[in-house]
C-alpha positions as a Python dict, from the first residue, in 0.01 Angstrom:
ca = {
    (1, 'M'): (0, 0, 0),
    (2, 'F'): (286, 239, 85),
    (3, 'R'): (455, 181, -252),
    (4, 'F'): (124, 225, -431),
    (5, 'L'): (57, 554, -248),
    (6, 'L'): (414, 677, -309),
    (7, 'H'): (381, 600, -681),
    (8, 'K'): (51, 791, -709),
    (9, 'L'): (187, 1083, -505),
    (10, 'S'): (496, 1106, -728),
    (11, 'Y'): (274, 1105, -1036),
    (12, 'G'): (59, 1382, -886),
    (13, 'L'): (365, 1597, -809),
    (14, 'L'): (489, 1556, -1167),
    (15, 'V'): (148, 1668, -1294),
    (16, 'L'): (163, 1976, -1070),
    (17, 'L'): (515, 2055, -1192),
    (18, 'G'): (391, 2036, -1551),
    (19, 'V'): (102, 2269, -1466),
    (20, 'V'): (341, 2517, -1300),
    (21, 'M'): (565, 2525, -1608),
    (22, 'L'): (277, 2559, -1853),
    (23, 'V'): (95, 2827, -1655),
    (24, 'F'): (407, 3034, -1582),
    (25, 'F'): (537, 3050, -1940),
    (26, 'L'): (186, 3096, -2081),
    (27, 'F'): (110, 3394, -1857),
    (28, 'N'): (448, 3550, -1931),
    (29, 'V'): (342, 3608, -2294),
    (30, 'L'): (21, 3790, -2191),
    (31, 'P'): (16, 4169, -2237),
    (32, 'G'): (52, 4408, -1948),
    (33, 'D'): (333, 4543, -1730),
    (34, 'P'): (310, 4399, -1375),
    (35, 'A'): (504, 4692, -1232),
    (36, 'R'): (262, 4944, -1382),
    (37, 'L'): (-35, 4732, -1272),
    (38, 'T'): (105, 4745, -919),
    (39, 'L'): (177, 5119, -902),
    (40, 'G'): (-81, 5258, -1145),
    (41, 'Q'): (-51, 5454, -1468),
    (42, 'R'): (101, 5769, -1315),
    (43, 'A'): (401, 5599, -1154),
    (44, 'D'): (745, 5747, -1224),
    (45, 'V'): (1028, 5558, -1394),
    (46, 'T'): (1234, 5511, -1075),
    (47, 'S'): (942, 5354, -886),
    (48, 'L'): (867, 5125, -1179),
    (49, 'E'): (1228, 5006, -1191),
    (50, 'N'): (1228, 4939, -816),
    (51, 'V'): (911, 4729, -841),
    (52, 'R'): (1047, 4537, -1142),
    (53, 'R'): (1358, 4458, -938),
    (54, 'E'): (1146, 4354, -638),
    (55, 'L'): (928, 4126, -855),
    (56, 'H'): (1240, 3986, -1034),
    (57, 'L'): (1108, 4116, -1368),
    (58, 'D'): (1457, 4246, -1455),
    (59, 'K'): (1587, 3888, -1476),
    (60, 'P'): (1560, 3640, -1768),
    (61, 'V'): (1235, 3440, -1787),
    (62, 'P'): (1398, 3101, -1705),
    (63, 'L'): (1548, 3252, -1387),
    (64, 'Q'): (1211, 3407, -1301),
    (65, 'F'): (1059, 3059, -1327),
    (66, 'L'): (1321, 2910, -1093),
    (67, 'L'): (1255, 3186, -840),
    (68, 'Y'): (879, 3126, -864),
    (69, 'L'): (935, 2751, -819),
    (70, 'N'): (1153, 2828, -517),
    (71, 'D'): (859, 3021, -367),
    (72, 'L'): (625, 2726, -424),
    (73, 'L'): (844, 2450, -282),
    (74, 'P'): (792, 2363, 87),
    (75, 'V'): (1170, 2347, 138),
    (76, 'S'): (1351, 2636, -29),
    (77, 'V'): (1632, 2893, -7),
    (78, 'H'): (1550, 3255, 82),
    (79, 'N'): (1702, 3579, 195),
    (80, 'E'): (1644, 3607, 571),
    (81, 'Q'): (1528, 3969, 562),
    (82, 'E'): (1283, 3915, 273),
    (83, 'A'): (1149, 3591, 422),
    (84, 'A'): (1068, 3763, 753),
    (85, 'G'): (829, 4002, 579),
    (86, 'T'): (652, 3762, 342),
    (87, 'L'): (671, 3397, 458),
    (88, 'H'): (544, 3179, 742),
    (89, 'Y'): (845, 2954, 786),
    (90, 'I'): (1068, 2746, 1011),
    (91, 'T'): (1442, 2792, 964),
    (92, 'L'): (1620, 2464, 890),
    (93, 'F'): (1973, 2581, 814),
    (94, 'H'): (2184, 2902, 798),
    (95, 'F'): (2466, 2936, 550),
    (96, 'S'): (2684, 3210, 397),
    (97, 'G'): (2557, 3564, 437),
    (98, 'D'): (2189, 3604, 517),
    (99, 'K'): (2071, 3301, 314),
    (100, 'I'): (1862, 3040, 493),
    (101, 'I'): (1694, 2708, 406),
    (102, 'V'): (1335, 2712, 533),
    (103, 'L'): (1035, 2484, 572),
    (104, 'K'): (722, 2678, 474),
    (105, 'T'): (378, 2672, 317),
    (106, 'P'): (381, 2740, -61),
    (107, 'Y'): (415, 3113, -123),
    (108, 'L'): (195, 3231, -413),
    (109, 'R'): (312, 3594, -381),
    (110, 'R'): (85, 3899, -356),
    (111, 'S'): (-192, 4042, -571),
    (112, 'Y'): (-90, 4330, -796),
    (113, 'Q'): (-420, 4506, -730),
    (114, 'G'): (-493, 4479, -357),
    (115, 'K'): (-140, 4386, -237),
    (116, 'K'): (-308, 4100, -49),
    (117, 'D'): (-149, 3757, -10),
    (118, 'V'): (-277, 3530, -291),
    (119, 'W'): (-302, 3231, -55),
    (120, 'E'): (-532, 3433, 170),
    (121, 'I'): (-750, 3541, -126),
    (122, 'L'): (-793, 3180, -242),
    (123, 'T'): (-865, 3032, 101),
    (124, 'E'): (-1133, 3296, 154),
    (125, 'A'): (-1295, 3205, -181),
    (126, 'L'): (-1262, 2824, -145),
    (127, 'P'): (-1562, 2768, 91),
    (128, 'G'): (-1797, 2929, -164),
    (129, 'T'): (-1677, 2698, -441),
    (130, 'L'): (-1691, 2390, -215),
    (131, 'I'): (-2049, 2466, -104),
    (132, 'L'): (-2157, 2524, -465),
    (133, 'A'): (-1990, 2201, -586),
    (134, 'I'): (-2140, 1993, -301),
    (135, 'A'): (-2490, 2136, -363),
    (136, 'A'): (-2460, 2074, -738),
    (137, 'M'): (-2340, 1717, -682),
    (138, 'L'): (-2622, 1643, -435),
    (139, 'F'): (-2877, 1770, -687),
    (140, 'A'): (-2717, 1572, -970),
    (141, 'T'): (-2690, 1252, -764),
    (142, 'V'): (-3044, 1247, -622),
    (143, 'A'): (-3215, 1359, -942),
    (144, 'G'): (-2991, 1150, -1169),
    (145, 'I'): (-3033, 822, -981),
    (146, 'T'): (-3411, 876, -949),
    (147, 'L'): (-3455, 948, -1321),
    (148, 'G'): (-3220, 664, -1417),
    (149, 'V'): (-3416, 410, -1209),
    (150, 'L'): (-3751, 533, -1347),
    (151, 'S'): (-3614, 519, -1702),
    (152, 'A'): (-3495, 159, -1656),
    (153, 'V'): (-3808, 36, -1480),
    (154, 'K'): (-4036, 208, -1734),
    (155, 'Q'): (-3827, 108, -2035),
    (156, 'N'): (-3968, 199, -2379),
    (157, 'T'): (-4234, 428, -2229),
    (158, 'W'): (-4264, 808, -2252),
    (159, 'M'): (-4080, 838, -1919),
    (160, 'D'): (-3783, 645, -2057),
    (161, 'T'): (-3780, 843, -2382),
    (162, 'G'): (-3816, 1175, -2198),
    (163, 'A'): (-3533, 1100, -1955),
    (164, 'V'): (-3296, 992, -2233),
    (165, 'F'): (-3385, 1295, -2448),
    (166, 'A'): (-3340, 1535, -2154),
    (167, 'S'): (-3002, 1380, -2069),
    (168, 'V'): (-2879, 1423, -2429),
    (169, 'V'): (-2989, 1788, -2432),
    (170, 'G'): (-2830, 1848, -2090),
    (171, 'I'): (-2489, 1707, -2186),
    (172, 'S'): (-2492, 1900, -2517),
    (173, 'A'): (-2556, 2244, -2366),
    (174, 'P'): (-2247, 2422, -2224),
    (175, 'S'): (-2275, 2530, -1861),
    (176, 'F'): (-2226, 2899, -1939),
    (177, 'F'): (-2517, 2892, -2189),
    (178, 'T'): (-2742, 2703, -1946),
    (179, 'G'): (-2650, 2949, -1672),
    (180, 'I'): (-2741, 3252, -1883),
    (181, 'V'): (-3078, 3098, -1980),
    (182, 'L'): (-3167, 2999, -1622),
    (183, 'A'): (-3054, 3333, -1479),
    (184, 'Y'): (-3261, 3527, -1733),
    (185, 'L'): (-3576, 3315, -1705),
    (186, 'F'): (-3594, 3242, -1331),
    (187, 'G'): (-3387, 3529, -1195),
    (188, 'F'): (-3527, 3808, -1413),
    (189, 'V'): (-3841, 3726, -1615),
    (190, 'L'): (-4006, 3508, -1347),
    (191, 'S'): (-3829, 3664, -1048),
    (192, 'D'): (-4156, 3787, -894),
    (193, 'Y'): (-4284, 3428, -882),
    (194, 'T'): (-3964, 3237, -801),
    (195, 'G'): (-3816, 3488, -557),
    (196, 'L'): (-3474, 3424, -715),
    (197, 'H'): (-3220, 3677, -839),
    (198, 'M'): (-2979, 3676, -1132),
    (199, 'T'): (-2675, 3727, -909),
    (200, 'G'): (-2586, 3685, -544),
    (201, 'S'): (-2363, 3491, -304),
    (202, 'L'): (-2435, 3267, -8),
    (203, 'F'): (-2371, 3553, 236),
    (204, 'E'): (-2493, 3904, 165),
    (205, 'T'): (-2397, 4221, 351),
    (206, 'D'): (-2655, 4486, 430),
    (207, 'A'): (-2587, 4826, 586),
    (208, 'F'): (-2857, 4767, 850),
    (209, 'A'): (-2899, 4388, 880),
    (210, 'G'): (-2528, 4309, 854),
    (211, 'R'): (-2405, 3979, 709),
    (212, 'T'): (-2692, 3738, 639),
    (213, 'L'): (-2724, 3387, 496),
    (214, 'N'): (-2926, 3365, 173),
    (215, 'L'): (-2969, 3005, 55),
    (216, 'R'): (-3194, 3111, -234),
    (217, 'N'): (-2888, 3240, -420),
    (218, 'L'): (-2749, 2884, -421),
    (219, 'I'): (-3040, 2732, -618),
    (220, 'L'): (-2977, 2854, -973),
    (221, 'P'): (-2594, 2815, -983),
    (222, 'A'): (-2618, 2469, -820),
    (223, 'I'): (-2874, 2352, -1078),
    (224, 'T'): (-2668, 2499, -1363),
    (225, 'L'): (-2348, 2332, -1243),
    (226, 'G'): (-2524, 2002, -1168),
    (227, 'I'): (-2699, 1953, -1503),
    (228, 'R'): (-2402, 1797, -1685),
    (229, 'P'): (-2314, 1537, -1416),
    (230, 'L'): (-2688, 1470, -1377),
    (231, 'T'): (-2714, 1364, -1740),
    (232, 'I'): (-2418, 1126, -1706),
    (233, 'I'): (-2560, 975, -1385),
    (234, 'V'): (-2900, 921, -1554),
    (235, 'Q'): (-2738, 731, -1842),
    (236, 'L'): (-2510, 523, -1618),
    (237, 'T'): (-2790, 437, -1372),
    (238, 'R'): (-3027, 341, -1655),
    (239, 'S'): (-2767, 123, -1828),
    (240, 'A'): (-2658, -50, -1504),
    (241, 'M'): (-3017, -104, -1390),
    (242, 'L'): (-3120, -257, -1724),
    (243, 'D'): (-2828, -499, -1695),
    (244, 'V'): (-2906, -590, -1332),
    (245, 'L'): (-3284, -628, -1381),
    (246, 'H'): (-3223, -918, -1621),
    (247, 'Q'): (-3008, -1114, -1376),
    (248, 'D'): (-3126, -1447, -1232),
    (249, 'Y'): (-3127, -1330, -869),
    (250, 'I'): (-3378, -1055, -956),
    (251, 'R'): (-3616, -1313, -1102),
    (252, 'T'): (-3562, -1523, -791),
    (253, 'A'): (-3649, -1225, -569),
    (254, 'Y'): (-3975, -1174, -758),
    (255, 'A'): (-4048, -1548, -735),
    (256, 'K'): (-4013, -1528, -355),
    (257, 'G'): (-4296, -1276, -349),
    (258, 'L'): (-4097, -961, -273),
    (259, 'T'): (-4261, -635, -373),
    (260, 'E'): (-4136, -444, -675),
    (261, 'R'): (-4010, -157, -457),
    (262, 'V'): (-3802, -392, -241),
    (263, 'V'): (-3657, -570, -543),
    (264, 'I'): (-3566, -248, -723),
    (265, 'F'): (-3419, -45, -438),
    (266, 'R'): (-3280, -314, -205),
    (267, 'H'): (-3149, -565, -459),
    (268, 'A'): (-3116, -411, -806),
    (269, 'L'): (-3011, -53, -729),
    (270, 'R'): (-2745, -148, -473),
    (271, 'N'): (-2573, -369, -728),
    (272, 'A'): (-2601, -108, -1004),
    (273, 'L'): (-2439, 179, -814),
    (274, 'N'): (-2070, 92, -864),
    (275, 'P'): (-2024, 280, -1195),
    (276, 'V'): (-2241, 563, -1061),
    (277, 'I'): (-2020, 608, -754),
    (278, 'T'): (-1713, 620, -979),
    (279, 'A'): (-1878, 891, -1189),
    (280, 'I'): (-1977, 1091, -880),
    (281, 'T'): (-1621, 1103, -741),
    (282, 'G'): (-1480, 1200, -1080),
    (283, 'W'): (-1739, 1468, -1143),
    (284, 'F'): (-1694, 1626, -800),
    (285, 'A'): (-1334, 1707, -887),
    (286, 'E'): (-1454, 1828, -1226),
    (287, 'L'): (-1708, 2061, -1065),
    (288, 'L'): (-1444, 2218, -841),
    (289, 'A'): (-1234, 2294, -1147),
    (290, 'G'): (-1521, 2382, -1381),
    (291, 'A'): (-1725, 2628, -1176),
    (292, 'F'): (-1542, 2932, -1317),
    (293, 'F'): (-1799, 3070, -1561),
    (294, 'V'): (-2099, 2958, -1356),
    (295, 'E'): (-1969, 3157, -1059),
    (296, 'Y'): (-1899, 3457, -1280),
    (297, 'I'): (-2246, 3452, -1442),
    (298, 'F'): (-2427, 3438, -1109),
    (299, 'G'): (-2186, 3666, -923),
    (300, 'W'): (-2108, 3382, -681),
    (301, 'K'): (-1806, 3451, -460),
    (302, 'G'): (-1572, 3158, -517),
    (303, 'I'): (-1241, 3065, -677),
    (304, 'G'): (-1396, 3080, -1025),
    (305, 'K'): (-1505, 3440, -992),
    (306, 'V'): (-1172, 3535, -835),
    (307, 'T'): (-994, 3379, -1135),
    (308, 'V'): (-1204, 3553, -1400),
    (309, 'D'): (-1173, 3888, -1219),
    (310, 'A'): (-794, 3842, -1205),
    (311, 'L'): (-787, 3763, -1579),
    (312, 'E'): (-977, 4084, -1656),
    (313, 'K'): (-730, 4289, -1449),
    (314, 'F'): (-415, 4098, -1560),
    (315, 'D'): (-347, 4017, -1195),
    (316, 'F'): (-94, 3742, -1273),
    (317, 'P'): (-15, 3617, -917),
    (318, 'V'): (-385, 3562, -839),
    (319, 'L'): (-444, 3407, -1180),
    (320, 'M'): (-150, 3169, -1150),
    (321, 'G'): (-228, 3088, -788),
    (322, 'S'): (-592, 3002, -862),
    (323, 'V'): (-498, 2771, -1149),
    (324, 'L'): (-234, 2592, -939),
    (325, 'F'): (-468, 2579, -638),
    (326, 'T'): (-743, 2418, -849),
    (327, 'A'): (-496, 2175, -1008),
    (328, 'G'): (-375, 2076, -660),
    (329, 'I'): (-731, 2005, -542),
    (330, 'F'): (-794, 1799, -856),
    (331, 'V'): (-478, 1591, -798),
    (332, 'I'): (-562, 1536, -429),
    (333, 'I'): (-918, 1419, -504),
    (334, 'N'): (-795, 1181, -773),
    (335, 'L'): (-527, 1050, -536),
    (336, 'L'): (-789, 984, -267),
    (337, 'A'): (-1013, 815, -524),
    (338, 'D'): (-727, 586, -635),
    (339, 'L'): (-653, 503, -272),
    (340, 'L'): (-1019, 422, -208),
    (341, 'Y'): (-1037, 197, -515),
    (342, 'S'): (-725, 9, -401),
    (343, 'I'): (-882, -52, -59),
    (344, 'I'): (-1214, -170, -204),
    (345, 'D'): (-1060, -384, -480),
    (346, 'P'): (-710, -521, -393),
    (347, 'R'): (-657, -623, -758),
    (348, 'I'): (-595, -255, -844),
    (349, 'K'): (-266, -268, -649),
    (350, 'L'): (-129, -507, -910),
}
């Protein structure tokens, strides 16, 4: 098990290294002067040169990449004076001059716009994305399994045809298009009847009421984000149920006099859920990484909206940090899924 976990962890770290390289060199060809973005358009030449030196922009791009990688690594070399003002670290070793080897959390640098630590910006936005992804996955799982079971049990009826047709339409429509349609219809045209709004986050701040919880704002973005995994779950549940319902033990259960409900939910569905569970774990990671435009459309405060806002403002540290942060979450979830599969089915270790 330890060798299996070490192999998967090494693979995940290589993936993250590839993402770091791709993201860094890709964002270095984007337009915009980071020094001017930091100081504003009226900054003088001397101030701009000082900021470029501070951000290492006066060095060749390959050296800039190595310095950025040094900031990301948990064990790295830093100047003692600079580290004291920017890092949370434990000193491991002193050597010549003021250079030290430290153990630290990954340093994603500071935002060009608000001068705020990127790690702090992302950790503040993460709960919003997690809540949205969990709500979307709950909606997709409950609705998808229910529709899949009904479609299989009522095979070749209008319910079966309707569920299959709806799933094809759902998987064909991009999330950003679905989000715009739902926001316009239910958050604008029918807002008086639904009580929903086009935009809004889980917590809203009012000058008089203060910070309040508003669960209604979760409904439309969760449905929008959950439609695509819902369609996959419907198809997988229907296919697995049709296969299970023709097994001998199902006919035996009916012959024993068990009711249809007991046979379907206690015997058939439990044995048809394996591929569905696999899809659910995979899609949860996908939702965390794919909520960008859904969050932006509905004004939902999460990592997606932070990323799109940073792209509009050419705030490179936030943009790079959000991409790496999302990639790290994706790798961790897939690592946990692989570990779970190896525990459930020992043959995977081979």
